[in-house]
mmCIF file of C-alpha atoms in Angstrom:
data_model
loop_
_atom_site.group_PDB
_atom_site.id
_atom_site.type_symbol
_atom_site.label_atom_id
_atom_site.label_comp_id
_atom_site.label_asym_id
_atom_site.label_seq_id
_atom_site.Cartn_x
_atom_site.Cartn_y
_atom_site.Cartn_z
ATOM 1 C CA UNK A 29 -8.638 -28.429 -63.041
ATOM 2 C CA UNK A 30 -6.218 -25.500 -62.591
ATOM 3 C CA UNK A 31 -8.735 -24.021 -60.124
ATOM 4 C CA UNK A 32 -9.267 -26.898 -57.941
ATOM 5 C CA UNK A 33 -5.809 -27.697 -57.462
ATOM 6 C CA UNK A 34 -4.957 -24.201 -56.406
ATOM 7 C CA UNK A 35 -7.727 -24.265 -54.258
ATOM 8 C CA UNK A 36 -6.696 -27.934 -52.431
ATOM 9 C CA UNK A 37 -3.384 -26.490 -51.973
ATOM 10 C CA UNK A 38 -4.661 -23.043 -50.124
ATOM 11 C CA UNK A 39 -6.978 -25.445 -48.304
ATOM 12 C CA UNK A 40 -3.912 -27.388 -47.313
ATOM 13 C CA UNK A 41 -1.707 -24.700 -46.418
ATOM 14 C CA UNK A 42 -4.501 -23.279 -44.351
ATOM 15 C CA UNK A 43 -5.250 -26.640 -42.677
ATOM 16 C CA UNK A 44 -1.085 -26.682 -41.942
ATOM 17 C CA UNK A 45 -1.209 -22.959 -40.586
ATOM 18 C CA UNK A 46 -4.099 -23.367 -38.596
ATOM 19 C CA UNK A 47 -2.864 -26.752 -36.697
ATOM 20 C CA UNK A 48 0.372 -24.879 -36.725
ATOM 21 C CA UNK A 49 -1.249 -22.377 -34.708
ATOM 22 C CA UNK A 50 -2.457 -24.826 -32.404
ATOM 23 C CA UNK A 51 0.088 -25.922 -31.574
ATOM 24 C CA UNK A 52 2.291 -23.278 -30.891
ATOM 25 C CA UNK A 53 -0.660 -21.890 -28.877
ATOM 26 C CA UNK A 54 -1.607 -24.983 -26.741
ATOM 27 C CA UNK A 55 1.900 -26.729 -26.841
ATOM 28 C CA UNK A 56 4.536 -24.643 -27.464
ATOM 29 C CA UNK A 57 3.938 -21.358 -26.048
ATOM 30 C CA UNK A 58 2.996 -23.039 -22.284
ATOM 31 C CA UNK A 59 5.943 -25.147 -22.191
ATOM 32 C CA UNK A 60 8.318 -22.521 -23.074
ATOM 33 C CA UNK A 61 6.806 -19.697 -20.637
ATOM 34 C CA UNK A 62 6.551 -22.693 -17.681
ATOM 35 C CA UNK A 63 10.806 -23.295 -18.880
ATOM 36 C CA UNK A 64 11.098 -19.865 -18.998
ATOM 37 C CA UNK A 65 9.471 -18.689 -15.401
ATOM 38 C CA UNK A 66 11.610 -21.907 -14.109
ATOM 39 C CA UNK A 67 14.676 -21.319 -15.437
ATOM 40 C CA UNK A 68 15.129 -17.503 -16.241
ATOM 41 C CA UNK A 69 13.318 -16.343 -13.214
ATOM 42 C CA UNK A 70 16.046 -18.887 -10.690
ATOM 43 C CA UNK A 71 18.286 -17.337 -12.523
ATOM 44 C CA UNK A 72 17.463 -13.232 -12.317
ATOM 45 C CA UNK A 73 16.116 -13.618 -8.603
ATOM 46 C CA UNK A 74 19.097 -15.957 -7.772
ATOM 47 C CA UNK A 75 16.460 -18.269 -5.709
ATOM 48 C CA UNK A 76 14.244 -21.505 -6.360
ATOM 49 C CA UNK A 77 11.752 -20.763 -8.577
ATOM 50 C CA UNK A 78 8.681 -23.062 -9.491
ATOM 51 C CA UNK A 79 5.205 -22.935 -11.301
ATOM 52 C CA UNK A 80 2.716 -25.738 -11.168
ATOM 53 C CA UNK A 81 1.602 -24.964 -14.712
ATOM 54 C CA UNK A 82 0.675 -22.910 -17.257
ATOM 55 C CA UNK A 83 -2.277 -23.016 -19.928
ATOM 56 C CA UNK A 84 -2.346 -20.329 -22.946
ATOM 57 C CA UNK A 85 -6.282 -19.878 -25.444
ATOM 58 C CA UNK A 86 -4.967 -18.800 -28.684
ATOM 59 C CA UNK A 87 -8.776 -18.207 -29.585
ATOM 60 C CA UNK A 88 -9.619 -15.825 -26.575
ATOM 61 C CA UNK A 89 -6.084 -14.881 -26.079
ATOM 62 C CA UNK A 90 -6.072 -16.024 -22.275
ATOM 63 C CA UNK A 91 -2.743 -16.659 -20.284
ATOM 64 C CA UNK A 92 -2.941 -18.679 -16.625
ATOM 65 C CA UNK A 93 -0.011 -19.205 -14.644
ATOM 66 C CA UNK A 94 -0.734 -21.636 -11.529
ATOM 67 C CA UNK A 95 1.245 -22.024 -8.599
ATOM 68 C CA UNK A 96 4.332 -20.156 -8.704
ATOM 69 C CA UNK A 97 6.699 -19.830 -5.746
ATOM 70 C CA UNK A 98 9.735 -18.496 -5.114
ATOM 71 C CA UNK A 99 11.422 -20.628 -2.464
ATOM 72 C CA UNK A 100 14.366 -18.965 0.433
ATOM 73 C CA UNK A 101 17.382 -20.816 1.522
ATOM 74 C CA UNK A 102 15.266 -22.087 3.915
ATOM 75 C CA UNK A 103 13.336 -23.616 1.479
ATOM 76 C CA UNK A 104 10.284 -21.445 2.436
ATOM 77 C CA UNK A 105 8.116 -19.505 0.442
ATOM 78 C CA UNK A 106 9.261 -16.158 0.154
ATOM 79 C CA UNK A 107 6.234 -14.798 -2.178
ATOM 80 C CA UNK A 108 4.281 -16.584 -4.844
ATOM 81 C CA UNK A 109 0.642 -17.258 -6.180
ATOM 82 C CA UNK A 110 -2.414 -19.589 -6.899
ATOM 83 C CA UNK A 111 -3.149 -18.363 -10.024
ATOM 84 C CA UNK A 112 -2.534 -15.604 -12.503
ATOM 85 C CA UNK A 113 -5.322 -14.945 -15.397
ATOM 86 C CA UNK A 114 -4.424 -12.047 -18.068
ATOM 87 C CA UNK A 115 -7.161 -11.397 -20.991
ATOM 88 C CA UNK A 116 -5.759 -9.617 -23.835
ATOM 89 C CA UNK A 117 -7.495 -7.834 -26.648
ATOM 90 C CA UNK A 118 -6.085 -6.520 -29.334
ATOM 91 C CA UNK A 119 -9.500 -4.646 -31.015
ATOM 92 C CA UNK A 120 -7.924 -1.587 -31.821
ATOM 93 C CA UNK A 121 -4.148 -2.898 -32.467
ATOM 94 C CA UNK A 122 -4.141 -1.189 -35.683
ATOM 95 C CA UNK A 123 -5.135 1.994 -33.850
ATOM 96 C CA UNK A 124 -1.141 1.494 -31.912
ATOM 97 C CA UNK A 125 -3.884 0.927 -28.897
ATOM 98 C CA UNK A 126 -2.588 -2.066 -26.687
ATOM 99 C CA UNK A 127 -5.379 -3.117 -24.463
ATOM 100 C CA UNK A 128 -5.836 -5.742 -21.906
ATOM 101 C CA UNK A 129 -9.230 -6.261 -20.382
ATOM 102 C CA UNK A 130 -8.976 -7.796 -17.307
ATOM 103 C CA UNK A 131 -6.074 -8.802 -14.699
ATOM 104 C CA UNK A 132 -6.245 -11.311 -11.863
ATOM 105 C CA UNK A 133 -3.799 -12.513 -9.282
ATOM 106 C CA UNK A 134 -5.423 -14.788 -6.898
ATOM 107 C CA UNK A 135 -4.425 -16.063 -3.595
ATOM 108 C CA UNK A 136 -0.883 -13.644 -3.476
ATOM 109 C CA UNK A 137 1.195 -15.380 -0.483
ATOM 110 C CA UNK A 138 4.282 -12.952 1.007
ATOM 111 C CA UNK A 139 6.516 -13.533 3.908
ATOM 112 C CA UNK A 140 8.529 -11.024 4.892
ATOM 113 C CA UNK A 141 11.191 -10.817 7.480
ATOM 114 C CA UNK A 142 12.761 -8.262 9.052
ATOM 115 C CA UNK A 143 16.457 -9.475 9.734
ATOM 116 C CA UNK A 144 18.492 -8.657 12.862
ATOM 117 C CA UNK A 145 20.842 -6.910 10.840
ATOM 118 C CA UNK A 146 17.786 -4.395 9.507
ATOM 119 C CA UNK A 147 17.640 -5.867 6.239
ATOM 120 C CA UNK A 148 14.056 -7.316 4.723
ATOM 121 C CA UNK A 149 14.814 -11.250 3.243
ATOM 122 C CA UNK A 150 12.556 -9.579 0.398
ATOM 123 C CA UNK A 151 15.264 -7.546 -1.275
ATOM 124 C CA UNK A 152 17.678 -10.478 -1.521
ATOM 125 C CA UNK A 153 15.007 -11.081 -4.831
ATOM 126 C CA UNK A 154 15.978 -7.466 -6.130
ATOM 127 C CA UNK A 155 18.694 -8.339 -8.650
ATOM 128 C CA UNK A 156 21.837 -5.988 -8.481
ATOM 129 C CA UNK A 157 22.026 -2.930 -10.722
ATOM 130 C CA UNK A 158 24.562 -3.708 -13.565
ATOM 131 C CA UNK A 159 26.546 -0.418 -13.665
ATOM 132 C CA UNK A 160 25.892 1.637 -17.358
ATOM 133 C CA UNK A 161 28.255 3.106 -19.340
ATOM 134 C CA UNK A 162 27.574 6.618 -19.636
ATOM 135 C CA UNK A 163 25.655 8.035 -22.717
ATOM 136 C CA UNK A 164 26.667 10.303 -24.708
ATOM 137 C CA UNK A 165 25.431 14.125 -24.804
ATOM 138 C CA UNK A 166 22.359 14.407 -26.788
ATOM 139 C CA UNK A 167 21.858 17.511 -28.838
ATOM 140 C CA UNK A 168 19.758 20.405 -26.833
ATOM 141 C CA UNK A 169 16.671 20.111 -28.848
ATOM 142 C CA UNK A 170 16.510 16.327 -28.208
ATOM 143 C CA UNK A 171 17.008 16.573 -24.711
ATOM 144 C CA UNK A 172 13.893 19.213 -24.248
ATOM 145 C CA UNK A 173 11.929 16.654 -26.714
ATOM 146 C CA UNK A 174 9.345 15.214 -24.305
ATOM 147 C CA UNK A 175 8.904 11.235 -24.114
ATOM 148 C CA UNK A 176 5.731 10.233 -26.146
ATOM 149 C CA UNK A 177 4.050 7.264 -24.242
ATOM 150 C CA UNK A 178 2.221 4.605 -26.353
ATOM 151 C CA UNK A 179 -1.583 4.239 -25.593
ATOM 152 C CA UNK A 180 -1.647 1.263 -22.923
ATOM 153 C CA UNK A 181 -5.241 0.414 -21.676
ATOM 154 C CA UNK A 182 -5.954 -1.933 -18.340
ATOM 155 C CA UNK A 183 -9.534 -2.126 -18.036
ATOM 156 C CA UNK A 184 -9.247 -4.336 -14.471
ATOM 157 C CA UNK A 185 -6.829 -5.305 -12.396
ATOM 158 C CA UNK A 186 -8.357 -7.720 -9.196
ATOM 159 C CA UNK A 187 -6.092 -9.256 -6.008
ATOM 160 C CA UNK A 188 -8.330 -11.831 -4.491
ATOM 161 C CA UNK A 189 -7.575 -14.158 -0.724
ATOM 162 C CA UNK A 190 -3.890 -12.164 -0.867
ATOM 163 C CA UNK A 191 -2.029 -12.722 2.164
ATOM 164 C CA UNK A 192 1.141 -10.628 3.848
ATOM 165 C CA UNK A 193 2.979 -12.104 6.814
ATOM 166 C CA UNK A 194 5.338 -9.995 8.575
ATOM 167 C CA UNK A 195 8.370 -11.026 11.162
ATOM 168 C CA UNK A 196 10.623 -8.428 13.024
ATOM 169 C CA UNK A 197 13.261 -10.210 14.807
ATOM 170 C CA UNK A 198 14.776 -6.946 15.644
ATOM 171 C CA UNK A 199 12.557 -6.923 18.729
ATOM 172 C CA UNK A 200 11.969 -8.930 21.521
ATOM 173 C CA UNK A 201 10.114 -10.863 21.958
ATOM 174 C CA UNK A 202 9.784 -10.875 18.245
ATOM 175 C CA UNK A 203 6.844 -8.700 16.225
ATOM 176 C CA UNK A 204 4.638 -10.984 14.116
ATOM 177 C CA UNK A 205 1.417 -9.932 12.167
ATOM 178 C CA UNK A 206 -0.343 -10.620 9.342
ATOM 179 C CA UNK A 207 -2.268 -8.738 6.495
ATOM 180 C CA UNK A 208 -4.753 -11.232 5.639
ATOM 181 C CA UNK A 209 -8.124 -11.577 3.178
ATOM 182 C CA UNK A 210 -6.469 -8.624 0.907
ATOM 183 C CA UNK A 211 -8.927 -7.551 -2.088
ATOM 184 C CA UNK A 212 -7.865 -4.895 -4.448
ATOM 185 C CA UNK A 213 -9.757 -3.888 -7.278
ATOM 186 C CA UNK A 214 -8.253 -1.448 -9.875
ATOM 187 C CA UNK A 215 -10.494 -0.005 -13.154
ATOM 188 C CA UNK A 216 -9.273 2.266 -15.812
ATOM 189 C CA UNK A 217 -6.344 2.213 -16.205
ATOM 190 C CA UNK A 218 -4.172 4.328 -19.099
ATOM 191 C CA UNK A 219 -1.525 6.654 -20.363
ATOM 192 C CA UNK A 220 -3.873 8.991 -20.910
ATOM 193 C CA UNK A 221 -2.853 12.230 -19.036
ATOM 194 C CA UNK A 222 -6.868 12.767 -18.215
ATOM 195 C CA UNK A 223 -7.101 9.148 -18.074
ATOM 196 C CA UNK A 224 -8.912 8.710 -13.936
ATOM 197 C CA UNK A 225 -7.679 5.570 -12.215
ATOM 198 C CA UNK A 226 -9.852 3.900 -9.084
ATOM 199 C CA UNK A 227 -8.720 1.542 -7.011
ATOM 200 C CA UNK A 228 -10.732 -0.056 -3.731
ATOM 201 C CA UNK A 229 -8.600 -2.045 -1.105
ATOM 202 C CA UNK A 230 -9.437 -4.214 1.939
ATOM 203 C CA UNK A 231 -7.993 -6.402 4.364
ATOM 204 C CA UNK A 232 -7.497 -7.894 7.898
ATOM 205 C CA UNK A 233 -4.786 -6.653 10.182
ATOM 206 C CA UNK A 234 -3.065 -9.885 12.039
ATOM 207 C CA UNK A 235 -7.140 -10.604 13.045
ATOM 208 C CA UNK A 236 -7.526 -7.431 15.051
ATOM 209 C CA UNK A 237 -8.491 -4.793 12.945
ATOM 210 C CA UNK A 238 -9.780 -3.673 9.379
ATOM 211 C CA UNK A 239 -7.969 -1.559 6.921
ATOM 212 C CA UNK A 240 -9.640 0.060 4.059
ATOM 213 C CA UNK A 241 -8.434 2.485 1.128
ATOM 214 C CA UNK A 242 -10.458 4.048 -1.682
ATOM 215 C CA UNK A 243 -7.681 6.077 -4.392
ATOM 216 C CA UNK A 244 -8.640 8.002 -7.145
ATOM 217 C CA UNK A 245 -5.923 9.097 -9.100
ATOM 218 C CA UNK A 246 -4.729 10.731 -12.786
ATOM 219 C CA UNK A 247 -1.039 9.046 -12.622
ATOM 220 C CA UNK A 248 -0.017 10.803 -15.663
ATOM 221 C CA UNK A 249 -1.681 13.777 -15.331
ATOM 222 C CA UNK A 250 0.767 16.766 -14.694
ATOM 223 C CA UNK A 251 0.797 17.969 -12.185
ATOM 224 C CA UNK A 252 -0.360 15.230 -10.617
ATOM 225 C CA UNK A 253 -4.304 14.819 -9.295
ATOM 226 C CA UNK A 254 -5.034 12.599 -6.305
ATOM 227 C CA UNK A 255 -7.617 11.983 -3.604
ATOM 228 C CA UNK A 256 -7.461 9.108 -1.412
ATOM 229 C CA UNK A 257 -9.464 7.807 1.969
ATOM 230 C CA UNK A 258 -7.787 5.126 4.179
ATOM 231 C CA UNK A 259 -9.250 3.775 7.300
ATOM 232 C CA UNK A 260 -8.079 1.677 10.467
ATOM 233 C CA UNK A 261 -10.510 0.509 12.215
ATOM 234 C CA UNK A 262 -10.524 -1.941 15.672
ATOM 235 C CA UNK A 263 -6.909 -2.481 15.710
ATOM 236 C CA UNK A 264 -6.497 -4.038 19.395
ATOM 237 C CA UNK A 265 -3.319 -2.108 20.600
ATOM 238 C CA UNK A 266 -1.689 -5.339 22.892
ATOM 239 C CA UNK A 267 -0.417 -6.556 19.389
ATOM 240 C CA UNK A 268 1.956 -3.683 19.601
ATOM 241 C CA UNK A 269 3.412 -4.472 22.830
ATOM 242 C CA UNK A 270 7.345 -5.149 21.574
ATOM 243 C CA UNK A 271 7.438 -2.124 20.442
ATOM 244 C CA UNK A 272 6.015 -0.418 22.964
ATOM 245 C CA UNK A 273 7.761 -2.622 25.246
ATOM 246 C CA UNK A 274 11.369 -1.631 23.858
ATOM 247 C CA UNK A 275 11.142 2.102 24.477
ATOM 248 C CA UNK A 276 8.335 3.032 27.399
ATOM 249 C CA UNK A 277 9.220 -0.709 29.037
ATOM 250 C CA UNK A 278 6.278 -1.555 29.814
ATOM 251 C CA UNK A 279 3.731 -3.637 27.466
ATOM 252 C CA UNK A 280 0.454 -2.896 26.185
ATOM 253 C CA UNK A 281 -2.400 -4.787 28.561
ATOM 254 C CA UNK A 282 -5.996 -3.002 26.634
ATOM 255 C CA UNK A 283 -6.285 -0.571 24.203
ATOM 256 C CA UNK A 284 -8.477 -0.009 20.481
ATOM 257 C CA UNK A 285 -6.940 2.373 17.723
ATOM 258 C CA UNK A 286 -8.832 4.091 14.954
ATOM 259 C CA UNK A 287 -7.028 6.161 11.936
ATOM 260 C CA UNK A 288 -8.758 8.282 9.476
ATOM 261 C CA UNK A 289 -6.550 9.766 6.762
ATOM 262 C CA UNK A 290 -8.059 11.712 3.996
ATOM 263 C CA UNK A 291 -5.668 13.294 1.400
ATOM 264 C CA UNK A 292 -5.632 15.521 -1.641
ATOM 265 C CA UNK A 293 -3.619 16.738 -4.326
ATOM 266 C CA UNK A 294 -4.524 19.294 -7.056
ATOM 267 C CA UNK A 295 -2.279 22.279 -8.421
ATOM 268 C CA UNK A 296 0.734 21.102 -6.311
ATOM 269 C CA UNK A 297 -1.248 21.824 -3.183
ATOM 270 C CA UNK A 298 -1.304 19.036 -0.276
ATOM 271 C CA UNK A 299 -4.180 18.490 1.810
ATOM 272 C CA UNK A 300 -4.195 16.592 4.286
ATOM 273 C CA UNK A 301 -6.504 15.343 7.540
ATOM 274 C CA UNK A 302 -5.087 12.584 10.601
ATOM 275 C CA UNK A 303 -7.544 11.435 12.743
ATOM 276 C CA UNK A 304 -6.679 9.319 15.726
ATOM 277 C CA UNK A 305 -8.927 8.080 18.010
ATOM 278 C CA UNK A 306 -7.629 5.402 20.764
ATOM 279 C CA UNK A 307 -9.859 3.897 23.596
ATOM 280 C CA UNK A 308 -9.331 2.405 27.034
ATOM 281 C CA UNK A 309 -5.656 2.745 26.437
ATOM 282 C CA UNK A 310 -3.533 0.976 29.264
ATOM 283 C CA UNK A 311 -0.228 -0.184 30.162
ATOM 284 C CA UNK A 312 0.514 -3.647 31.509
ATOM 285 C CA UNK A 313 3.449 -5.095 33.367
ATOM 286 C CA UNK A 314 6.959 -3.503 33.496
ATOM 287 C CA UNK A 315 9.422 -4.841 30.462
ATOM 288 C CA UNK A 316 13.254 -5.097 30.825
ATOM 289 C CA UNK A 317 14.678 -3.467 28.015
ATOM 290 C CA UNK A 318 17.776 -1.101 27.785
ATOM 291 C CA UNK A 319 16.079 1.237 24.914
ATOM 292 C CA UNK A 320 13.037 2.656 27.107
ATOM 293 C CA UNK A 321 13.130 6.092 27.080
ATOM 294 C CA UNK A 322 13.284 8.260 30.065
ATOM 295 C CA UNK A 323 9.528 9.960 29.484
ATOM 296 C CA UNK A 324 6.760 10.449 31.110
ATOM 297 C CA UNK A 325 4.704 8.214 28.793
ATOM 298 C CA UNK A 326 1.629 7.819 31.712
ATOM 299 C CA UNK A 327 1.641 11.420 32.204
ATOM 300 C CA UNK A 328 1.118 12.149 28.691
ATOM 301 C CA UNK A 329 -1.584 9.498 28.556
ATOM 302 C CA UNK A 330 -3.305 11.083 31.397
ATOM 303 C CA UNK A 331 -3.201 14.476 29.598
ATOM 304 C CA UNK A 332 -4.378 12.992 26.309
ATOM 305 C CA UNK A 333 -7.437 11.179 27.537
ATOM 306 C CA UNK A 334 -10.695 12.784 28.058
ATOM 307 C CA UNK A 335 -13.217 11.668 30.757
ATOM 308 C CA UNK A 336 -14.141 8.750 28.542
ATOM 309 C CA UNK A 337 -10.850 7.353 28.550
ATOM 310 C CA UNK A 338 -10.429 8.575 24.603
ATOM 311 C CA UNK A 339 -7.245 9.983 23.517
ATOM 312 C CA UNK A 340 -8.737 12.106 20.478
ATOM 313 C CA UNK A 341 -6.125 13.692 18.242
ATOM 314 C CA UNK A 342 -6.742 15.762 14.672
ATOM 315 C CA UNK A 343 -3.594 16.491 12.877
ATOM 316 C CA UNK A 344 -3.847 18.608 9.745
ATOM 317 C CA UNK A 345 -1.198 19.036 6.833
ATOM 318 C CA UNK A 346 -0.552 21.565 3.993
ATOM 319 C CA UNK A 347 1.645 22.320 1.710
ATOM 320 C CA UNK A 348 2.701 23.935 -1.739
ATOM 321 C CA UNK A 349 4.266 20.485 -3.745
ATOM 322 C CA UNK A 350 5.850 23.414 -6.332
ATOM 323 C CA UNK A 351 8.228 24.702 -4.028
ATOM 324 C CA UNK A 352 11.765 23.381 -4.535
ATOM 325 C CA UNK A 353 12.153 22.546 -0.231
ATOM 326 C CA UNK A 354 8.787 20.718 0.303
ATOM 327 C CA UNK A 355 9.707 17.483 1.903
ATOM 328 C CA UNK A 356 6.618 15.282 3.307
ATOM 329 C CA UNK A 357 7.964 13.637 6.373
ATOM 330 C CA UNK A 358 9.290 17.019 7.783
ATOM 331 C CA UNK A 359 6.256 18.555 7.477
ATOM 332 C CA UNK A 360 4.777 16.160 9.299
ATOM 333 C CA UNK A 361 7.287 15.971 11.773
ATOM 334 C CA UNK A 362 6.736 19.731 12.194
ATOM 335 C CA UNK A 363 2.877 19.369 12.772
ATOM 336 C CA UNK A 364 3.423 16.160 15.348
ATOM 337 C CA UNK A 365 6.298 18.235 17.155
ATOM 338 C CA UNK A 366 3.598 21.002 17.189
ATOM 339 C CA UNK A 367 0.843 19.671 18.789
ATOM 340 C CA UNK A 368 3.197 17.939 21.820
ATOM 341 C CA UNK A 369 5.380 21.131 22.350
ATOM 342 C CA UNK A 370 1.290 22.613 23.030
ATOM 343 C CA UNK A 371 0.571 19.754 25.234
ATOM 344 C CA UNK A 372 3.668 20.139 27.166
ATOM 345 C CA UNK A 373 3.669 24.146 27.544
ATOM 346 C CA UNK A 374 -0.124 23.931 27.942
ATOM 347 C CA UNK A 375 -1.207 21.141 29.507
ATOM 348 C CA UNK A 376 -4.436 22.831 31.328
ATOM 349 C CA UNK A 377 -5.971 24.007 28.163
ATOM 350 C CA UNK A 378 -6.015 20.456 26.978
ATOM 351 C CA UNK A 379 -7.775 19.249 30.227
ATOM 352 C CA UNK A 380 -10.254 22.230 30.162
ATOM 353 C CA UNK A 381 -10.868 21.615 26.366
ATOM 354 C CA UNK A 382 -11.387 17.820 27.396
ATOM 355 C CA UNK A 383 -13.811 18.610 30.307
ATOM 356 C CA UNK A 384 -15.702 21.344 27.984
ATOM 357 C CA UNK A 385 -14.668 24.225 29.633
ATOM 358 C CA UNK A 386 -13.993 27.563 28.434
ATOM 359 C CA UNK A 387 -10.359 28.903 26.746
ATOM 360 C CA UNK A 388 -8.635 30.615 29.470
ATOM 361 C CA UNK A 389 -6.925 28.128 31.929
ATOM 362 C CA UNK A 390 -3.580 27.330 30.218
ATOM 363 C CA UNK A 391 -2.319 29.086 33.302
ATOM 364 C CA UNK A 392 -3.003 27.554 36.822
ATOM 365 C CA UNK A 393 -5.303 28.782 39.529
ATOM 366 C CA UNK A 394 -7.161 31.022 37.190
ATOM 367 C CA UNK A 395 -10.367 31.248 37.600
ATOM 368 C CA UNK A 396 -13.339 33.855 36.701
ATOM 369 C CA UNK A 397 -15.098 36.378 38.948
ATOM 370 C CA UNK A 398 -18.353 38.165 39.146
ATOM 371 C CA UNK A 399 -17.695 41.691 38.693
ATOM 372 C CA UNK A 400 -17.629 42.883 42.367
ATOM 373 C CA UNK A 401 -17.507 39.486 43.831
ATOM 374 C CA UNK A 402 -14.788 37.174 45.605
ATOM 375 C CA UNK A 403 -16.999 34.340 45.602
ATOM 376 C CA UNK A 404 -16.504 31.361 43.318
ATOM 377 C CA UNK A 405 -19.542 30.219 41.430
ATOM 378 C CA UNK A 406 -20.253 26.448 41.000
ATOM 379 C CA UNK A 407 -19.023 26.396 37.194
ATOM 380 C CA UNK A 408 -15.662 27.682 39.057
ATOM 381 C CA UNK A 409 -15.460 25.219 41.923
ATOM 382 C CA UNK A 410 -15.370 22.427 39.553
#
């Protein structure tokens, strides 16, 4: 009798636990993260927040947020989602290895704005820094002790139908464009120092042109390992023209761009390889603007295009990361000032390389002779 009552009782508080469970997991746990993103998240981002719902499997440990937004002034969507679906697994908790299989964010929505006054509406959703009191000295041999990270494991991370729209009302007529169809996939991810992360991104430029980037990276690696590929392919130039407008003052009436860029990083060293290749390049009608620089942008053009109307370019970059005065952007300020300070001091070797001819005619009116002769051959006449 003993037996069987103990045993009812374990049954019962089983039974309780279990429905317990339940109910924190289907119930409680939703309504408090839906509260939570509502409340806490208007709060920290000092703007309208809202999220259509939110579902939580206590059995397969699966968490879906749907339809969050974070609303402007304006009442607009700033950023915000269709859905968000995590997948946790905790196999090898007991192993202090935190793992979560699988990631996805689908149908990502961002409008950003680039304000008269230079700011981006974006970072009014970057909470201000709350100034920290200063800590105290820690003992030398703490300070040199290096930061142990906890094993963190992100088997796939996916962005599906993501969409960026971008305003500049800084020019005008205002800049508007679009990054459209985004798809990101990201594998393998981990603290690991020799852990090798991939990621594979697409998307749409405002409907006229393709970009594409393949990364493979060890981000804790030290020093840090890196190759990447990104492409830009098609881009029709006219969707440039208030840029171009504002400082040559004149817009953009035909032109295609390409862009290769192919980077690596291993032992500190920089590689790097800028390919630009823009077709049928033309300005339109004159602009009014008071920022136009006082260039000559169609002489350059002429210079840079071959007979084909291409304006080929190949800009390399190296550099030694370990050395305390590398900067990136001067570098490749350097190589771009480079290659126009060569066009401008020798703008007949770029025409002679463009028309196939021979090194040798940076200087003008010089031309080759037979040995003996004073009579110009065909290759010459030309």
């Amino acid at each position: 009798m003993l037996f069987k009552k103990i045993l009812r009782i374990t049954l019962k508080t089983l039974v309780v636990i279990f429905a317990l469970y339940l109910f924190l997991g289907f119930v409680v746990i939703p309504a408090g993260l839906s509260w939570g993103i509502k409340s806490q998240g208007t709060k920290i981002l000092q703007h309208p927040v809202s999220v259509r719902s939110v579902f939580f499997n206590p059995f397969l440990l699966n968490l879906s947020i749907n339809g969050l937004e974070i609303h402007g002034t304006d009442k607009q969507v700033m950023a915000g989602f269709d859905k968000l679906a995590v997948d946790v697994s905790f196999i090898r908790l007991f192993k202090k290895e935190y793992r979560v299989e699988s990631v996805a964010l689908d149908g990502l929505k961002v409008n950003a704005v680039l304000l008269p006054d230079g700011k981006i509406n974006l970072m009014a959703l970057v909470p201000a820094p709350v100034p920290a009191s200063e800590p105290a000295a820690a003992p030398a041999a703490e300070a040199k002790k290096p930061v142990e990270l906890p094993l963190v494991i992100v088997d796939l991370v996916t962005l599906q139908r993501g969409h960026i729209s971008f305003l500049d009302r800084t020019v005008h007529p205002n800049f508007a464009s679009s990054l459209s169809d985004i798809d990101i996939r990201v594998t393998d991810i981990a603290t690991r120092p020799d852990s090798q992360t991939r990621m594979v991104f697409q998307g749409k430029l405002g409907g006229k042109g393709t970009i594409a980037t393949e990364l493979v990276i060890k981000p804790f690696a030290q020093p840090l390992e890196l190759e990447t590929v990104f492409s830009l392919d098609d881009l029709a130039l006219d969707i440039l023209t208030p840029y171009v407008g504002k400082y040559t003052g004149r817009a953009l009436k035909d032109g295609k761009l390409e862009l290769k860029m192919d980077y690596r990083i291993g032992d500190n060293q920089l590689t790097a390889a800028h390919k630009l290749l823009i077709q049928r390049f033309e300005f339109g009608e004159k602009v009014e603007t008071k920022d136009a620089l006082p260039l000559p942008f169609g002489l350059a053009i002429a210079l840079l295009e071959d007979p084909q109307g291409r304006i080929k370019i190949s800009l390399p970059v190296t550099g030694d990361l370990s050395k305390p005065d590398f900067k990136y952007w001067p570098l490749v300020g350097q190589v771009v000032r480079n290659f126009f300070m060569s066009l401008v001091t020798k703008p007949f070797g770029f025409i002679a390389g463009a028309l196939g001819a021979d090194s040798g005619t940076d200087e003008l009116g010089f031309v080759k002779f037979l040995p003996g002769k004073a009579d110009l051959s065909d290759t010459e006449k030309e």
